[in-house]
mmCIF file of C-alpha atoms in Angstrom:
data_model
loop_
_atom_site.group_PDB
_atom_site.id
_atom_site.type_symbol
_atom_site.label_atom_id
_atom_site.label_comp_id
_atom_site.label_asym_id
_atom_site.label_seq_id
_atom_site.Cartn_x
_atom_site.Cartn_y
_atom_site.Cartn_z
ATOM 1 C CA UNK A 1373 61.740 -119.670 102.786
ATOM 2 C CA UNK A 1374 60.611 -123.425 102.568
ATOM 3 C CA UNK A 1375 63.579 -124.816 102.355
ATOM 4 C CA UNK A 1376 65.214 -122.386 104.611
ATOM 5 C CA UNK A 1377 62.708 -122.614 107.766
ATOM 6 C CA UNK A 1378 63.008 -126.761 107.186
ATOM 7 C CA UNK A 1379 66.849 -126.105 107.230
ATOM 8 C CA UNK A 1380 67.048 -124.652 110.356
ATOM 9 C CA UNK A 1381 64.428 -127.232 112.110
ATOM 10 C CA UNK A 1382 66.970 -129.530 111.224
ATOM 11 C CA UNK A 1383 69.966 -126.212 113.283
ATOM 12 C CA UNK A 1384 67.735 -124.302 116.362
ATOM 13 C CA UNK A 1385 68.787 -127.558 118.721
ATOM 14 C CA UNK A 1386 72.213 -127.069 118.459
ATOM 15 C CA UNK A 1387 71.770 -123.531 120.321
ATOM 16 C CA UNK A 1388 70.481 -124.622 123.274
ATOM 17 C CA UNK A 1389 73.545 -127.799 123.742
ATOM 18 C CA UNK A 1390 75.834 -126.702 121.774
ATOM 19 C CA UNK A 1391 77.873 -123.997 122.145
ATOM 20 C CA UNK A 1392 77.580 -122.647 119.025
ATOM 21 C CA UNK A 1393 76.134 -119.639 116.724
ATOM 22 C CA UNK A 1394 73.333 -119.156 113.633
ATOM 23 C CA UNK A 1395 73.891 -117.212 111.620
ATOM 24 C CA UNK A 1396 71.772 -116.596 108.796
ATOM 25 C CA UNK A 1397 71.643 -114.006 105.549
ATOM 26 C CA UNK A 1398 69.552 -112.827 103.969
ATOM 27 C CA UNK A 1399 70.287 -111.758 100.532
ATOM 28 C CA UNK A 1400 67.006 -109.351 99.171
ATOM 29 C CA UNK A 1401 64.773 -112.191 99.117
ATOM 30 C CA UNK A 1402 60.965 -111.776 98.567
ATOM 31 C CA UNK A 1403 60.072 -114.523 99.166
ATOM 32 C CA UNK A 1404 58.639 -114.016 102.883
ATOM 33 C CA UNK A 1405 61.768 -115.670 104.297
ATOM 34 C CA UNK A 1406 61.875 -111.877 106.802
ATOM 35 C CA UNK A 1407 58.546 -113.576 109.123
ATOM 36 C CA UNK A 1408 61.367 -116.142 110.519
ATOM 37 C CA UNK A 1409 62.966 -114.061 111.670
ATOM 38 C CA UNK A 1410 60.227 -113.867 114.544
ATOM 39 C CA UNK A 1411 59.983 -117.645 114.255
ATOM 40 C CA UNK A 1412 63.913 -117.857 114.825
ATOM 41 C CA UNK A 1413 65.476 -115.044 117.372
ATOM 42 C CA UNK A 1414 68.016 -117.441 118.731
ATOM 43 C CA UNK A 1415 69.741 -116.820 114.882
ATOM 44 C CA UNK A 1416 71.771 -113.745 113.906
ATOM 45 C CA UNK A 1417 70.011 -112.698 111.542
ATOM 46 C CA UNK A 1418 72.087 -110.219 107.905
ATOM 47 C CA UNK A 1419 69.728 -108.254 106.216
ATOM 48 C CA UNK A 1420 69.243 -106.979 102.978
ATOM 49 C CA UNK A 1421 67.181 -105.489 101.067
ATOM 50 C CA UNK A 1422 69.275 -105.686 97.111
ATOM 51 C CA UNK A 1423 70.168 -108.844 95.992
ATOM 52 C CA UNK A 1424 74.226 -108.738 96.267
ATOM 53 C CA UNK A 1425 74.558 -111.606 95.671
ATOM 54 C CA UNK A 1426 75.915 -115.959 97.512
ATOM 55 C CA UNK A 1427 79.738 -114.459 97.650
ATOM 56 C CA UNK A 1428 78.997 -110.766 99.002
ATOM 57 C CA UNK A 1429 76.713 -111.997 101.498
ATOM 58 C CA UNK A 1430 79.045 -114.815 102.892
ATOM 59 C CA UNK A 1431 81.352 -112.228 103.352
ATOM 60 C CA UNK A 1432 80.251 -110.237 105.075
ATOM 61 C CA UNK A 1433 78.119 -113.724 106.984
ATOM 62 C CA UNK A 1434 81.630 -114.458 107.439
ATOM 63 C CA UNK A 1435 83.545 -112.120 109.136
ATOM 64 C CA UNK A 1436 80.792 -111.879 111.845
ATOM 65 C CA UNK A 1437 81.395 -115.294 112.924
ATOM 66 C CA UNK A 1438 82.518 -116.234 115.708
ATOM 67 C CA UNK A 1439 83.329 -119.841 116.238
ATOM 68 C CA UNK A 1440 86.779 -121.563 116.124
ATOM 69 C CA UNK A 1441 85.018 -123.395 113.303
ATOM 70 C CA UNK A 1442 82.480 -122.120 110.450
ATOM 71 C CA UNK A 1443 80.327 -123.792 108.914
ATOM 72 C CA UNK A 1444 78.571 -122.815 105.728
ATOM 73 C CA UNK A 1445 75.122 -124.747 104.612
ATOM 74 C CA UNK A 1446 72.817 -123.052 101.286
ATOM 75 C CA UNK A 1447 69.696 -122.758 102.685
ATOM 76 C CA UNK A 1448 68.051 -125.884 101.258
ATOM 77 C CA UNK A 1449 70.751 -127.901 102.501
ATOM 78 C CA UNK A 1450 70.886 -130.005 105.841
ATOM 79 C CA UNK A 1451 73.647 -132.199 107.387
ATOM 80 C CA UNK A 1452 72.708 -136.288 108.820
ATOM 81 C CA UNK A 1453 74.325 -136.395 111.387
ATOM 82 C CA UNK A 1454 73.446 -135.450 114.617
ATOM 83 C CA UNK A 1455 77.183 -135.103 116.267
ATOM 84 C CA UNK A 1456 78.572 -133.557 113.041
ATOM 85 C CA UNK A 1457 80.342 -130.639 114.686
ATOM 86 C CA UNK A 1458 81.843 -133.583 117.338
ATOM 87 C CA UNK A 1459 83.325 -134.507 113.677
ATOM 88 C CA UNK A 1460 84.299 -132.544 112.160
ATOM 89 C CA UNK A 1461 86.025 -131.494 115.671
ATOM 90 C CA UNK A 1462 88.133 -134.666 115.939
ATOM 91 C CA UNK A 1463 88.866 -134.064 112.207
ATOM 92 C CA UNK A 1464 90.782 -130.616 112.169
ATOM 93 C CA UNK A 1465 92.147 -132.243 116.091
ATOM 94 C CA UNK A 1466 93.475 -134.909 114.841
ATOM 95 C CA UNK A 1467 95.176 -133.031 111.350
ATOM 96 C CA UNK A 1468 96.651 -130.233 111.615
ATOM 97 C CA UNK A 1469 96.812 -129.115 107.808
ATOM 98 C CA UNK A 1470 93.926 -129.689 106.830
ATOM 99 C CA UNK A 1471 91.967 -126.006 106.677
ATOM 100 C CA UNK A 1472 88.909 -127.014 105.436
ATOM 101 C CA UNK A 1473 86.119 -130.464 105.221
ATOM 102 C CA UNK A 1474 84.142 -130.538 102.823
ATOM 103 C CA UNK A 1475 80.929 -132.544 103.369
ATOM 104 C CA UNK A 1476 79.769 -135.478 101.174
ATOM 105 C CA UNK A 1477 76.525 -134.400 98.914
ATOM 106 C CA UNK A 1478 73.512 -137.334 99.458
ATOM 107 C CA UNK A 1479 71.154 -137.136 96.432
ATOM 108 C CA UNK A 1480 67.715 -135.468 97.150
ATOM 109 C CA UNK A 1481 66.330 -138.733 96.881
ATOM 110 C CA UNK A 1482 68.369 -140.946 99.181
ATOM 111 C CA UNK A 1483 67.557 -141.944 101.764
ATOM 112 C CA UNK A 1484 69.093 -139.917 105.364
ATOM 113 C CA UNK A 1485 71.552 -142.520 106.280
ATOM 114 C CA UNK A 1486 76.006 -142.109 105.265
ATOM 115 C CA UNK A 1487 77.888 -144.273 104.130
ATOM 116 C CA UNK A 1488 81.664 -143.373 105.858
ATOM 117 C CA UNK A 1489 83.467 -145.034 103.306
ATOM 118 C CA UNK A 1490 85.513 -141.683 100.649
ATOM 119 C CA UNK A 1491 87.916 -139.245 102.013
ATOM 120 C CA UNK A 1492 91.360 -137.408 99.565
ATOM 121 C CA UNK A 1493 92.963 -134.483 99.496
ATOM 122 C CA UNK A 1494 90.742 -132.172 96.326
ATOM 123 C CA UNK A 1495 91.346 -128.395 95.021
ATOM 124 C CA UNK A 1496 88.219 -127.006 96.086
ATOM 125 C CA UNK A 1497 84.869 -127.125 98.393
ATOM 126 C CA UNK A 1498 81.067 -127.364 97.867
ATOM 127 C CA UNK A 1499 79.920 -124.595 98.863
ATOM 128 C CA UNK A 1500 76.140 -126.216 99.675
ATOM 129 C CA UNK A 1501 77.340 -128.173 102.709
ATOM 130 C CA UNK A 1502 81.824 -127.566 104.188
ATOM 131 C CA UNK A 1503 83.046 -126.044 107.414
ATOM 132 C CA UNK A 1504 86.376 -123.913 107.614
ATOM 133 C CA UNK A 1505 88.708 -123.117 110.452
ATOM 134 C CA UNK A 1506 87.955 -119.205 111.651
ATOM 135 C CA UNK A 1507 91.657 -119.037 111.489
ATOM 136 C CA UNK A 1508 92.645 -120.438 108.316
ATOM 137 C CA UNK A 1509 89.377 -118.364 106.353
ATOM 138 C CA UNK A 1510 90.823 -114.807 108.192
ATOM 139 C CA UNK A 1511 94.719 -115.436 106.493
ATOM 140 C CA UNK A 1512 92.585 -115.358 103.832
ATOM 141 C CA UNK A 1513 90.966 -111.860 101.691
ATOM 142 C CA UNK A 1514 87.116 -114.478 101.545
ATOM 143 C CA UNK A 1515 85.021 -114.680 100.035
ATOM 144 C CA UNK A 1516 85.264 -111.786 97.588
ATOM 145 C CA UNK A 1517 83.108 -108.959 96.405
ATOM 146 C CA UNK A 1518 84.048 -108.929 93.058
ATOM 147 C CA UNK A 1519 82.614 -112.101 92.907
ATOM 148 C CA UNK A 1520 78.527 -112.703 93.241
ATOM 149 C CA UNK A 1521 77.911 -115.881 92.594
ATOM 150 C CA UNK A 1522 78.954 -119.334 90.973
ATOM 151 C CA UNK A 1523 83.091 -119.858 91.483
ATOM 152 C CA UNK A 1524 83.421 -118.199 95.072
ATOM 153 C CA UNK A 1525 84.229 -121.427 96.529
ATOM 154 C CA UNK A 1526 87.251 -121.950 93.944
ATOM 155 C CA UNK A 1527 88.568 -118.244 95.199
ATOM 156 C CA UNK A 1528 88.627 -118.731 99.169
ATOM 157 C CA UNK A 1529 90.475 -122.079 97.675
ATOM 158 C CA UNK A 1530 93.784 -120.899 96.027
ATOM 159 C CA UNK A 1531 93.617 -119.174 98.684
ATOM 160 C CA UNK A 1532 93.761 -121.862 101.403
ATOM 161 C CA UNK A 1533 96.190 -123.555 98.842
ATOM 162 C CA UNK A 1534 98.429 -120.218 99.248
ATOM 163 C CA UNK A 1535 98.968 -120.816 102.803
ATOM 164 C CA UNK A 1536 99.729 -124.634 103.053
ATOM 165 C CA UNK A 1537 96.856 -125.429 104.577
ATOM 166 C CA UNK A 1538 95.199 -128.292 102.587
ATOM 167 C CA UNK A 1539 91.348 -128.706 101.562
ATOM 168 C CA UNK A 1540 89.306 -132.785 102.653
ATOM 169 C CA UNK A 1541 86.494 -134.489 100.244
ATOM 170 C CA UNK A 1542 84.719 -136.479 103.789
ATOM 171 C CA UNK A 1543 81.533 -139.000 103.421
ATOM 172 C CA UNK A 1544 82.853 -138.965 107.384
ATOM 173 C CA UNK A 1545 79.798 -136.614 107.470
ATOM 174 C CA UNK A 1546 77.308 -136.068 104.899
ATOM 175 C CA UNK A 1547 74.199 -134.143 104.708
ATOM 176 C CA UNK A 1548 71.420 -133.920 101.931
ATOM 177 C CA UNK A 1549 70.919 -130.839 99.303
ATOM 178 C CA UNK A 1550 67.100 -130.449 98.571
ATOM 179 C CA UNK A 1551 66.815 -128.985 95.249
ATOM 180 C CA UNK A 1552 66.018 -130.330 93.236
ATOM 181 C CA UNK A 1553 68.391 -130.526 89.536
ATOM 182 C CA UNK A 1554 65.597 -131.566 87.507
ATOM 183 C CA UNK A 1555 63.724 -128.299 87.864
ATOM 184 C CA UNK A 1556 66.122 -125.657 88.291
ATOM 185 C CA UNK A 1557 68.057 -127.355 84.993
ATOM 186 C CA UNK A 1558 64.171 -127.323 82.970
ATOM 187 C CA UNK A 1559 63.658 -124.327 84.401
ATOM 188 C CA UNK A 1560 67.380 -122.211 82.900
ATOM 189 C CA UNK A 1561 69.534 -122.206 85.558
ATOM 190 C CA UNK A 1562 71.859 -123.742 83.595
ATOM 191 C CA UNK A 1563 71.957 -120.593 81.241
ATOM 192 C CA UNK A 1564 72.752 -118.500 84.478
ATOM 193 C CA UNK A 1565 75.031 -120.476 85.917
ATOM 194 C CA UNK A 1566 76.555 -121.077 82.546
ATOM 195 C CA UNK A 1567 76.870 -117.110 82.126
ATOM 196 C CA UNK A 1568 78.190 -115.624 86.145
ATOM 197 C CA UNK A 1569 80.732 -119.020 85.673
ATOM 198 C CA UNK A 1570 82.149 -117.325 82.721
ATOM 199 C CA UNK A 1571 82.622 -114.466 83.861
ATOM 200 C CA UNK A 1572 84.628 -115.703 87.748
ATOM 201 C CA UNK A 1573 86.292 -118.051 86.718
ATOM 202 C CA UNK A 1574 87.407 -114.700 83.651
ATOM 203 C CA UNK A 1575 87.689 -112.566 86.889
ATOM 204 C CA UNK A 1576 88.860 -115.745 89.349
ATOM 205 C CA UNK A 1577 91.827 -116.222 86.724
ATOM 206 C CA UNK A 1578 92.693 -112.417 86.905
ATOM 207 C CA UNK A 1579 93.071 -112.093 90.404
ATOM 208 C CA UNK A 1580 95.005 -114.876 91.448
ATOM 209 C CA UNK A 1581 96.516 -116.293 88.114
ATOM 210 C CA UNK A 1582 100.455 -114.518 87.126
ATOM 211 C CA UNK A 1583 100.367 -112.195 84.416
ATOM 212 C CA UNK A 1584 102.385 -113.695 81.965
ATOM 213 C CA UNK A 1585 99.803 -117.076 82.173
ATOM 214 C CA UNK A 1586 96.889 -114.930 81.651
ATOM 215 C CA UNK A 1587 96.928 -114.411 77.787
ATOM 216 C CA UNK A 1588 96.851 -117.977 77.887
ATOM 217 C CA UNK A 1589 93.803 -118.394 80.161
ATOM 218 C CA UNK A 1590 91.652 -116.053 79.804
ATOM 219 C CA UNK A 1591 91.711 -116.503 75.054
ATOM 220 C CA UNK A 1592 91.487 -120.691 76.628
ATOM 221 C CA UNK A 1593 88.714 -119.832 78.055
ATOM 222 C CA UNK A 1594 86.710 -118.026 76.363
ATOM 223 C CA UNK A 1595 87.208 -119.666 73.588
ATOM 224 C CA UNK A 1596 86.605 -122.756 74.156
ATOM 225 C CA UNK A 1597 83.203 -121.522 76.337
ATOM 226 C CA UNK A 1598 82.473 -119.936 72.210
ATOM 227 C CA UNK A 1599 82.210 -122.931 69.983
ATOM 228 C CA UNK A 1600 81.112 -126.039 72.634
ATOM 229 C CA UNK A 1601 78.074 -124.051 74.622
ATOM 230 C CA UNK A 1602 78.022 -120.355 71.875
ATOM 231 C CA UNK A 1603 77.570 -121.307 68.736
ATOM 232 C CA UNK A 1604 75.504 -124.589 68.979
ATOM 233 C CA UNK A 1605 72.850 -123.324 71.491
ATOM 234 C CA UNK A 1606 71.093 -119.365 71.110
ATOM 235 C CA UNK A 1607 70.191 -119.178 74.669
ATOM 236 C CA UNK A 1608 74.298 -119.920 75.486
ATOM 237 C CA UNK A 1609 75.555 -117.291 72.442
ATOM 238 C CA UNK A 1610 73.520 -114.780 74.501
ATOM 239 C CA UNK A 1611 74.570 -116.203 78.078
ATOM 240 C CA UNK A 1612 78.452 -115.993 76.734
ATOM 241 C CA UNK A 1613 77.872 -112.207 75.734
ATOM 242 C CA UNK A 1614 76.499 -111.856 78.698
ATOM 243 C CA UNK A 1615 78.779 -112.806 80.488
ATOM 244 C CA UNK A 1616 81.502 -111.663 78.959
ATOM 245 C CA UNK A 1617 79.869 -107.932 79.704
ATOM 246 C CA UNK A 1618 79.554 -108.278 83.427
ATOM 247 C CA UNK A 1619 83.586 -109.270 83.507
ATOM 248 C CA UNK A 1620 84.787 -106.439 81.193
ATOM 249 C CA UNK A 1621 81.805 -103.862 83.427
ATOM 250 C CA UNK A 1622 83.867 -105.952 86.883
ATOM 251 C CA UNK A 1623 87.230 -104.976 85.428
ATOM 252 C CA UNK A 1624 88.482 -102.785 87.572
ATOM 253 C CA UNK A 1625 86.683 -103.560 90.266
ATOM 254 C CA UNK A 1626 88.427 -107.890 90.396
ATOM 255 C CA UNK A 1627 92.265 -106.507 89.656
ATOM 256 C CA UNK A 1628 92.080 -103.774 92.537
ATOM 257 C CA UNK A 1629 91.834 -107.293 93.807
ATOM 258 C CA UNK A 1630 94.412 -108.445 92.658
ATOM 259 C CA UNK A 1631 96.557 -110.885 94.881
ATOM 260 C CA UNK A 1632 98.724 -113.439 92.339
ATOM 261 C CA UNK A 1633 99.694 -116.835 93.642
ATOM 262 C CA UNK A 1634 102.878 -118.417 93.355
ATOM 263 C CA UNK A 1635 103.783 -121.300 90.316
ATOM 264 C CA UNK A 1636 103.086 -124.555 92.317
ATOM 265 C CA UNK A 1637 100.176 -123.334 94.325
ATOM 266 C CA UNK A 1638 98.960 -123.915 90.866
ATOM 267 C CA UNK A 1639 100.618 -126.300 90.437
ATOM 268 C CA UNK A 1640 99.743 -128.580 93.447
ATOM 269 C CA UNK A 1641 95.732 -126.740 92.427
ATOM 270 C CA UNK A 1642 96.219 -129.333 89.469
ATOM 271 C CA UNK A 1643 97.199 -132.463 90.315
ATOM 272 C CA UNK A 1644 94.084 -132.526 93.040
ATOM 273 C CA UNK A 1645 91.193 -134.002 92.244
ATOM 274 C CA UNK A 1646 87.798 -131.864 92.217
ATOM 275 C CA UNK A 1647 85.440 -132.778 95.384
ATOM 276 C CA UNK A 1648 82.255 -135.108 94.843
ATOM 277 C CA UNK A 1649 78.840 -133.513 94.264
ATOM 278 C CA UNK A 1650 76.930 -135.590 95.049
#
């Protein structure tokens, strides 16, 4: 609740100064975040009492967005540029092939300043801070409901590139992602992420890759993670089979969502670098 409130305090003035809408999805929150509904009546709130996961929550929320540009921020991330909307509009206007703009992520310990010194096309974007043209988002199937968290950005990215658009990483605009990475690691979030990513990457291949590539990709994915992680750590061993079990359970929904991309889309993704994570 405190992190979300900090973010809203930094964004709430935008509604008065710009023609924008602020949408927030409370996904099964039990930390008192519902108290913020009265504190911030300017926000368009969407509440799910049951946790549905980041990707389905974004799917529901973004389907309600009406602006030409959709910005996405985590509850503990805020933009450092006061004019980030204007800068984003300028970038999109300058190059009509840019469909998604990834925002430079500053280290949480860093000073609240940015250095506009890096820009390149990449194969995905970081979910804690990004912008996407709504018309481009609407040409995709959006954030998937067959995935919960970790990997949903890749599912949107491959569809953006399939539709002929590019993803731009730029440090012209930066955010402060206020997450304490050390505490998360000590809290076991790496194991949690491993389990989710193992499941979701398998589903990703299943939905988007041509059938003749699937056996090789899936075998490589699960064999590599078995050797590198599951065989050397009991926590990862348990998470490995948890992820594999989730993959099997979600097979029917993923198969019904198959939307195979072209070979040149996959080749382009391989050639492009990854976005930076701070």
